[in-house]
Every structure is written in C-alpha cells, then in structure tokens.
Amino acid sequence: MRKYGKDGRLDCVICNRCGKKLAVKHGIVREGVFTSDHRWDFFSEKDGEIHHFDLCEDCYNEVTAEFRVPVDVEDEIELL
Ligand SMILES: [Zn+2]
C-alpha cells in the first residue's frame, strides 16, 4: 500500500501482507519491495478492477516459496 503526499511524492509504503513500513527517503523506496498493479480483464470475475499491493522482500520470499512451480528468474542486463 502506498501513500503519497500533497505534492504527489511517495510518502510511505506498507507491506500489504505483514504491515511492515518500508523505508522511504526523498520519495524513493530504500529496500526491496514487490509491487503489483494488476488490471483484471474480461475473462476474470474481477473485470474492470485494478488491484494494487506491495510486499516486503521477506513476504515476497515466503509467498513465492509456496508456489508449486518456482518463479522464473533471469539476470537483468544493465545498460550503462
Ligand atoms: Zn511483509
């Protein structure tokens, strides 16, 4: 969950799963966070809804550890 100040700058990020408040400084999250902004489509029962949530890195690890099929991970190629 994200809260923004009156100036539109990110003020606060809270893990939706455990409630931990993540470190935010000058509008930037300073620790690992998984953010979902998922738009459900016509074929779902949530057509027209957009679901937003954030997970801290510990919760991300615990949630994805429950997957029967592991997350696909690839190394990001940094463009310098
Ligand atoms: Zn958490």
Coordinates of C-alpha atoms and ligand atoms in Angstrom, one line a residue, residues 15 17-20 55-56 58-59, ligand 1:
C15 CA 3.6 -4.3 3.1
R17 CA 0.8 -8.9 3.9
C18 CA 2.6 -8.2 7.2
G19 CA 2.0 -4.5 7.7
K20 CA 5.7 -3.6 7.8
L55 CA 5.0 -6.9 -0.5
C56 CA 8.2 -6.5 1.5
D58 CA 10.5 -11.3 3.3
C59 CA 6.9 -11.7 2.4
Ligands
ZN1 ZN 5.8 -8.1 4.6

